[in-house]
Structure formats: C-alpha cells, structure tokens
XYZ file of C-alpha atoms in Angstrom:
412
model
C 5.394 -0.548 31.311
C 8.057 -2.274 28.948
C 6.618 -5.661 29.489
C 3.058 -4.503 28.686
C 4.318 -2.669 25.705
C 6.026 -6.063 24.516
C 3.038 -8.017 25.397
C 0.752 -5.650 23.317
C 3.207 -6.019 20.216
C 3.206 -9.722 20.650
C -0.405 -9.838 20.781
C -0.753 -7.580 17.677
C 1.873 -9.730 15.584
C -0.125 -13.030 16.509
C -3.352 -11.433 15.304
C -1.583 -10.011 12.184
C -0.038 -13.429 11.477
C -3.275 -15.311 12.175
C -5.445 -12.934 9.926
C -2.871 -13.229 6.834
C -3.315 -17.007 7.586
C -7.080 -17.054 7.640
C -6.950 -14.836 4.480
C -5.961 -17.912 2.690
C -9.270 -19.542 3.290
C -11.133 -16.313 2.101
C -9.233 -15.569 -1.131
C -9.265 -19.326 -2.306
C -13.145 -19.410 -1.804
C -13.313 -16.143 -3.559
C -11.322 -16.929 -6.742
C -14.203 -18.112 -8.929
C -16.448 -15.402 -7.945
C -17.152 -12.718 -10.817
C -16.335 -9.301 -10.442
C -19.387 -7.363 -8.658
C -21.175 -4.786 -10.915
C -19.837 -2.246 -8.449
C -16.394 -2.723 -9.620
C -17.077 -2.191 -13.457
C -16.412 1.371 -14.480
C -18.741 3.405 -16.514
C -17.799 4.349 -20.234
C -17.208 8.106 -19.304
C -15.330 9.228 -16.087
C -15.811 12.567 -13.946
C -13.961 15.600 -15.078
C -11.256 15.804 -11.932
C -9.052 13.592 -10.167
C -10.871 12.357 -6.914
C -14.132 13.036 -8.260
C -16.659 10.322 -7.272
C -18.101 7.861 -9.887
C -20.330 6.013 -7.340
C -20.533 4.890 -3.772
C -22.575 2.470 -1.676
C -22.720 1.325 2.026
C -20.378 -1.324 3.079
C -19.170 -3.356 6.222
C -15.874 -3.799 8.016
C -15.015 -6.874 9.800
C -12.114 -7.751 11.651
C -12.191 -11.585 11.387
C -13.362 -13.882 8.524
C -16.104 -15.292 10.700
C -17.609 -11.880 10.679
C -17.945 -11.889 14.500
C -16.113 -8.643 15.158
C -17.858 -5.839 13.112
C -16.233 -2.368 13.391
C -19.048 0.241 14.384
C -18.139 2.986 12.022
C -19.654 4.591 8.990
C -18.304 2.373 6.042
C -18.632 3.374 2.366
C -17.187 1.439 -0.824
C -16.230 4.205 -3.489
C -15.335 4.321 -7.003
C -13.240 7.478 -8.075
C -11.275 9.120 -10.831
C -7.529 8.675 -10.812
C -4.588 8.847 -13.123
C -2.442 6.115 -14.505
C 1.264 5.621 -15.221
C 0.522 7.241 -18.717
C -1.323 10.123 -17.525
C -4.687 8.888 -18.480
C -7.910 8.882 -16.352
C -8.789 5.772 -14.531
C -11.367 4.398 -12.442
C -10.195 3.199 -8.917
C -12.084 1.828 -6.109
C -11.475 1.933 -2.274
C -13.206 2.457 1.096
C -14.033 5.562 3.077
C -14.289 4.796 6.731
C -15.591 7.628 9.550
C -15.844 7.196 13.109
C -19.544 7.562 14.389
C -18.431 9.882 17.292
C -17.752 13.451 17.135
C -14.047 14.549 16.428
C -12.508 15.557 19.987
C -8.895 15.924 18.811
C -6.984 19.213 18.254
C -8.628 21.667 15.786
C -12.395 21.766 14.665
C -11.954 19.443 11.742
C -11.497 15.702 11.647
C -8.347 14.631 9.901
C -8.320 12.250 7.187
C -5.614 9.646 6.813
C -4.856 8.140 3.257
C -4.168 4.693 4.047
C -1.824 2.644 1.657
C -2.415 -1.031 2.053
C 0.473 -3.452 1.963
C 0.737 -6.278 -0.459
C -2.733 -7.777 -1.002
C -2.176 -9.853 -4.164
C -3.088 -9.502 -7.757
C -6.399 -11.003 -8.085
C -9.633 -8.742 -7.969
C -10.805 -10.429 -4.947
C -7.817 -9.186 -2.870
C -8.791 -5.621 -3.343
C -8.796 -4.159 0.301
C -12.558 -3.078 0.018
C -13.500 -6.753 -0.403
C -11.282 -7.935 2.108
C -12.444 -5.564 4.593
C -16.262 -6.455 3.915
C -14.997 -10.348 4.440
C -13.116 -9.972 7.356
C -9.903 -11.081 5.770
C -7.826 -7.744 5.638
C -4.824 -8.511 7.494
C -4.209 -4.646 8.209
C -7.677 -4.203 9.277
C -6.594 -3.985 13.064
C -4.105 -1.195 12.277
C -6.888 0.767 10.316
C -9.123 0.287 13.571
C -6.268 1.802 15.434
C -6.544 5.038 13.425
C -10.186 5.009 13.728
C -9.958 4.642 17.554
C -8.245 8.074 17.486
C -11.042 9.694 15.749
C -9.450 9.815 12.170
C -11.201 9.027 9.020
C -9.689 6.794 6.902
C -9.590 6.727 2.971
C -8.020 3.343 1.809
C -7.357 2.907 -1.871
C -7.642 -0.498 -3.939
C -5.169 0.795 -6.135
C -5.024 0.425 -9.997
C -6.497 -2.842 -11.386
C -7.123 -4.245 -7.741
C -11.063 -5.031 -7.988
C -11.576 -3.215 -11.201
C -10.598 -4.531 -14.659
C -7.159 -4.864 -15.794
C -3.883 -6.414 -13.861
C -3.007 -4.494 -10.552
C 0.180 -2.203 -11.467
C 1.746 -3.744 -8.283
C 4.787 -1.110 -7.012
C 4.177 1.249 -9.945
C 5.346 4.590 -8.412
C 3.310 7.218 -9.941
C 0.047 5.243 -10.234
C 0.057 4.065 -6.841
C 0.807 7.642 -5.380
C -2.161 9.071 -7.652
C -4.315 6.568 -6.316
C -3.518 7.216 -2.597
C -4.036 10.915 -3.005
C -7.065 10.475 -5.151
C -8.520 8.252 -2.426
C -8.261 11.366 0.296
C -9.961 13.737 -2.434
C -12.653 11.030 -2.877
C -13.290 10.894 0.943
C -13.351 14.699 1.008
C -16.017 14.578 -1.777
C -18.388 11.832 -0.145
C -21.313 13.642 1.602
C -22.137 10.648 3.604
C -18.654 10.893 5.376
C -19.309 14.386 6.607
C -15.593 15.669 6.070
C -14.668 19.125 5.131
C -13.236 19.531 1.710
C -10.075 21.209 3.045
C -9.444 19.369 6.332
C -6.106 18.076 7.551
C -4.797 15.229 5.848
C -1.901 12.628 6.492
C -0.810 9.520 4.526
C 0.576 6.334 5.848
C 1.486 3.259 4.569
C 3.735 -0.248 5.036
C 5.675 -2.035 2.611
C 3.802 -1.886 -0.835
C 1.826 0.638 1.322
C 4.982 2.354 2.114
C 5.992 2.867 -1.423
C 2.647 4.387 -2.244
C 2.842 6.673 0.818
C 6.237 7.709 -0.108
C 5.455 8.091 -3.888
C 2.444 10.434 -2.616
C 4.645 12.444 -0.539
C 6.887 12.987 -3.589
C 4.103 13.683 -5.975
C 1.672 15.839 -3.874
C 3.180 19.142 -4.417
C 2.188 18.971 -8.175
C -0.510 16.569 -8.383
C -2.367 17.562 -5.233
C -1.338 20.884 -3.956
C -4.843 21.744 -2.623
C -4.645 19.060 0.112
C -3.660 20.330 3.600
C -1.159 17.538 3.970
C 0.467 17.583 7.345
C 2.778 14.725 7.198
C 3.669 11.314 5.635
C 4.716 8.066 7.442
C 6.062 5.317 5.213
C 7.280 2.001 6.595
C 9.771 -0.593 4.810
C 9.526 1.144 1.368
C 10.727 -0.551 -1.571
C 12.371 2.377 -2.805
C 15.097 0.487 -5.023
C 13.180 -2.243 -6.812
C 16.316 -3.831 -8.345
C 17.893 -4.187 -4.818
C 14.603 -5.593 -3.375
C 14.511 -8.032 -6.428
C 17.845 -9.481 -5.565
C 16.733 -10.141 -2.074
C 13.447 -11.783 -2.985
C 14.855 -14.217 -5.487
C 14.745 -17.786 -4.113
C 13.408 -16.486 -0.663
C 10.028 -17.319 1.105
C 8.565 -14.293 -0.372
C 9.611 -15.124 -4.063
C 5.933 -14.481 -5.017
C 6.534 -10.941 -4.237
C 9.098 -10.647 -7.007
C 6.497 -12.528 -9.500
C 3.915 -9.670 -8.400
C 6.404 -6.944 -9.271
C 7.390 -8.196 -12.530
C 3.793 -8.802 -13.368
C 2.689 -5.516 -12.180
C 5.471 -3.540 -14.033
C 5.082 -5.394 -17.208
C 0.982 -4.623 -16.956
C 1.770 -0.807 -16.138
C 4.085 -0.559 -19.155
C 2.569 -2.735 -21.763
C 5.598 -5.331 -21.784
C 4.879 -8.924 -22.965
C 6.522 -11.495 -20.715
C 6.080 -14.547 -22.823
C 9.061 -14.405 -24.822
C 11.315 -14.289 -21.742
C 9.497 -17.144 -19.731
C 9.521 -20.901 -20.003
C 6.288 -22.994 -19.487
C 7.030 -22.951 -15.569
C 7.434 -19.343 -15.663
C 4.271 -18.660 -17.561
C 2.091 -20.928 -15.253
C 3.666 -18.922 -12.090
C 2.723 -15.770 -13.406
C -0.757 -17.027 -14.203
C -0.748 -18.491 -10.584
C 0.409 -14.991 -8.699
C -2.363 -13.171 -10.952
C -4.972 -14.875 -9.046
C -3.507 -15.445 -5.658
C -3.701 -13.061 -2.673
C -0.598 -12.605 -0.513
C -0.709 -15.328 2.167
C -1.648 -18.161 -0.652
C 0.886 -16.710 -2.933
C 3.568 -17.188 -0.299
C 2.729 -20.860 0.486
C 2.318 -21.834 -3.374
C 5.707 -20.374 -4.464
C 8.069 -20.382 -1.626
C 11.913 -20.429 -2.267
C 11.517 -20.310 -6.226
C 14.608 -19.501 -7.795
C 13.614 -17.320 -10.915
C 16.355 -18.840 -13.169
C 13.969 -21.776 -13.257
C 11.317 -19.697 -14.878
C 13.094 -18.153 -17.765
C 13.812 -19.409 -21.286
C 17.360 -18.747 -21.166
C 17.976 -19.968 -17.512
C 18.967 -16.587 -16.443
C 17.297 -15.184 -13.150
C 14.418 -12.388 -13.679
C 16.850 -9.913 -11.982
C 19.406 -10.142 -14.729
C 16.875 -8.739 -17.036
C 16.462 -5.566 -14.824
C 19.801 -4.177 -16.146
C 18.464 -4.470 -19.978
C 15.894 -2.665 -21.825
C 12.958 -2.519 -21.620
C 13.206 -3.189 -17.847
C 16.336 -0.816 -16.882
C 14.134 2.198 -17.758
C 11.027 1.033 -16.314
C 12.539 -0.001 -12.923
C 14.647 3.136 -12.811
C 11.515 5.006 -13.046
C 10.164 3.643 -9.813
C 12.906 4.863 -7.762
C 11.822 6.784 -4.657
C 14.157 9.015 -2.789
C 15.245 11.767 -5.603
C 12.314 14.135 -4.880
C 12.057 16.135 -1.840
C 8.625 16.020 0.000
C 7.356 19.215 0.817
C 6.059 18.043 4.358
C 7.510 16.206 7.370
C 8.122 12.487 6.859
C 8.598 9.710 8.895
C 10.389 6.605 7.622
C 10.472 3.638 9.541
C 12.291 0.116 8.904
C 13.417 -2.866 10.924
C 17.048 -3.704 10.891
C 15.747 -7.436 10.631
C 13.607 -6.954 7.555
C 13.658 -10.047 5.696
C 11.764 -8.695 2.631
C 12.894 -5.201 2.009
C 16.560 -4.634 3.032
C 16.895 -2.072 5.666
C 19.626 -0.299 3.689
C 16.947 0.415 0.836
C 14.773 2.464 3.267
C 17.808 4.269 4.998
C 19.000 5.589 1.592
C 15.773 6.731 0.385
C 15.383 8.776 3.747
C 19.067 9.999 3.005
C 18.086 10.919 -0.561
C 15.208 12.848 0.571
C 17.490 14.824 2.739
C 19.993 15.460 -0.117
C 17.282 16.743 -2.286
C 16.228 19.530 0.269
C 13.826 18.046 2.497
C 14.009 19.568 5.913
C 12.016 17.301 8.241
C 12.898 13.829 7.505
C 12.785 11.488 10.734
C 14.256 7.888 10.201
C 13.290 5.363 12.781
C 14.858 2.202 12.883
C 13.464 -0.790 15.028
C 14.466 -4.212 15.888
C 11.032 -5.936 14.706
C 11.832 -9.565 13.706
C 11.114 -9.945 10.022
C 9.042 -7.763 7.778
C 5.590 -8.404 9.632
C 7.270 -7.759 13.056
C 8.995 -4.606 11.628
C 5.334 -3.447 10.862
C 4.032 -3.998 14.384
C 7.159 -2.413 16.184
C 6.504 0.517 14.006
C 3.046 1.347 14.456
C 2.919 2.915 18.100
C 5.613 5.560 16.707
C 3.446 6.063 13.616
C 0.360 6.588 15.722
C 2.443 9.184 18.084
C 4.084 10.957 15.035
C 0.553 11.560 13.273
C -0.944 12.921 16.616
C 2.003 15.445 16.770
C 1.328 16.564 13.085
C -2.256 17.163 13.641
C -1.570 19.133 17.058
C 0.777 21.422 15.248
C 4.012 20.391 17.042
C 7.207 20.861 15.131
C 8.760 17.721 13.413
C 12.203 16.443 14.352
C 14.657 15.768 11.675
C 17.539 13.180 11.305
C 18.930 14.529 8.049
C 22.055 15.625 9.992
C 23.005 12.068 10.533
C 21.552 10.529 7.545
C 23.548 12.471 4.922
C-alpha cells in the first residue's frame, strides 16, 4: 500500500512539473493577445458581493494539446467582489460542476472555493483562461475534487484577466475574491447548486494565503455561507519572512510579483526605488506567468534592482511598506470553522516556520479546531503533492459531519 501511494505521489509530481513547464509555451504564445471582451467589466456592477455580472460556457482541459477534456459543466463567470479599499470590483473565475448526481453525505452537493497558487501577473495567466488552454498546473488537483462529486468555484483574483495589475498576496482582496466566487457559483442557475448548501475552501501557496484569509474574513464578510472548513497549505502568512527567503533564490520572480502586487493594491509608485534593471524586471514580471517568470529571473539579488543598492527586503521595515506588509499578516484572527494547515518541512519557497506560527497564532486567538499537518514533500511543489491526499480526506470528514481534531495543545 505504501509503495503504491508513493508511486501515485511521484506520478502526480511529474505531471505537475510537466504541466508547469508546458505552461511556458501557452503563456508565451498568449502574451500578445488582447483582453477578450468577456473580461471587460461593465460601467455599473450589481448590488451585492457575489452577484453575477455575466457568464458563458467554457471548457476545461488537462493538457496544452487539448487531448484530455474534463467531462463536466464548465462556466466562466464574472462577479462582484470588494477590493482592498472596500470598493466594489469585477472579478472573473470558473464554476465547474460534475455531470453525475451527488452521492455523498447529505442531500446537497458541496461547493469548494478553490484558491489557485501563483499564476503570474499577466491577464493571460488567469486560471479561467489556463483551464481552457490546458495549461493550468493545478488542473489535476481540481479534477480530484470533481471526482469526489464536489462543485468547484475557482477565482481569478483581482486584476488577473480583468483590467488593472493583479494584487498578488493582498490578504483582504484575495479572501474576498474566494468567498465571492462561492457566492457566484451558488447564484449561477446553470450550476444547479443550492444557495445555502455546504461549502469548504482550499488552496496552496498563494492560494493557501487566500484560503487562510477567507477563513479569517468569513464570519463578518460572508456569514451566510454554510462554511464547514478551510484547508490551507504553505501559507505565506508573514510576507517579510517569505521575502527574505525568496531574495536571490530560484523563485526570485515571486518576490517581484509580491512587490508589484502590493504596490498596485496600495497605489505605491515603485519607480523612485528602482534602477533601470529593476524597472525592466518589474515590467517583465507583470507579463509573465509562473513558469516563464521562474526561468527568466532565477537567483536575482534585489540589491541589483534598486537605486541605492539596498535589497527590496530592506524597504519592508520602512514606510509606506511597513504598514502595508503588516496588514497582510495572517494568523492573528481566529477562524470560526475547523481549519487544516499543511506545510512541508522541506519547503524551499515559504519557510515551514511561517506556516506553523500562523497555525499557533490561530490557536492563541481562540480557534478551537486547528489541525497542523507537516510532511516531507521535497521542495515547495512536492509539499503540495504530499498534502493533497490529506486535504481530500479532511474535506470528506467535514462534509460527513465528523468531529475535527485539534493540535492547538501542541502548537501553543
């Protein structure tokens, strides 16, 4: 049994890595494409968060050759959400519903609010477009949720597909986008979902941050949702600590994403801080999807990007960045539902201690049911593969009404 599970994990890891690599081809060929009309918001948005602006049938492929089409009801949606300033915005996403009847516990099909990991900043990197192109590297994991009978509401986040720069790792707007994607799925007639059915949220990496933010925000922002639990993996809960780890690493582009995304979310002009090389890199990351950005900007030291030769991480202790970064901290507000936090001890992108401290912070804030599941998946990608079987089982328990365990006694 153990060897079979290891083989499955290895196969999934290979598929995930291959999909990410193949995604470079799809991303590069799409860069010159203009924004499709569907992604242009109207002048006036609906009255409530989660209300639909528009929808259209879509497709979902598991490979860029479009040979493996997922047999499900797939709809691209645009819906109302809220930005980091409390203003209404239009966000796009995808709602996917299995064609078969729900055969799990209870009479109603659950909806999973799925928060995708790092996609990039270019509009063509939006998960709704990558699913249709067969270049979404998390497509296999989404398929795993569909195989269990769940409907999936997958947000594109703010500015990913729609106008404006994607506000990467902005806590509030990311959590809002996830919760409102679930509302949009429940409001979509073609999905055939109840408007008050069971809900869970899951995500990894950037998606882990969005899922964890949704867990903290849900009691006030979306109290009507029947939220049963939130599973968040490799959460970038402390951006200052994550930034230190990324600077000069293989994943230096992710630090570029974060700086650009925070600047966009809080109207900060980066030009006075950057030299010519820094400005060119920020322009480059604003166009590149994940795999392409990793290949274009490996091991970049941000001290080579600034006017005064200091690394970008040094600015995080100074205003206006200090307050902005502090506002993204996750782990100080207690979720009202059971949570699962997964993290690999061998994570090379988001330090293991960041995820563990977040879980401990939830416990200290009064959360009753926090499960912390460490694993030994090699690297950041391997940590995702190692965690997903645990996530699947944990979600099944939440919808079956089983009691959640808690590790708060050992985390405090």
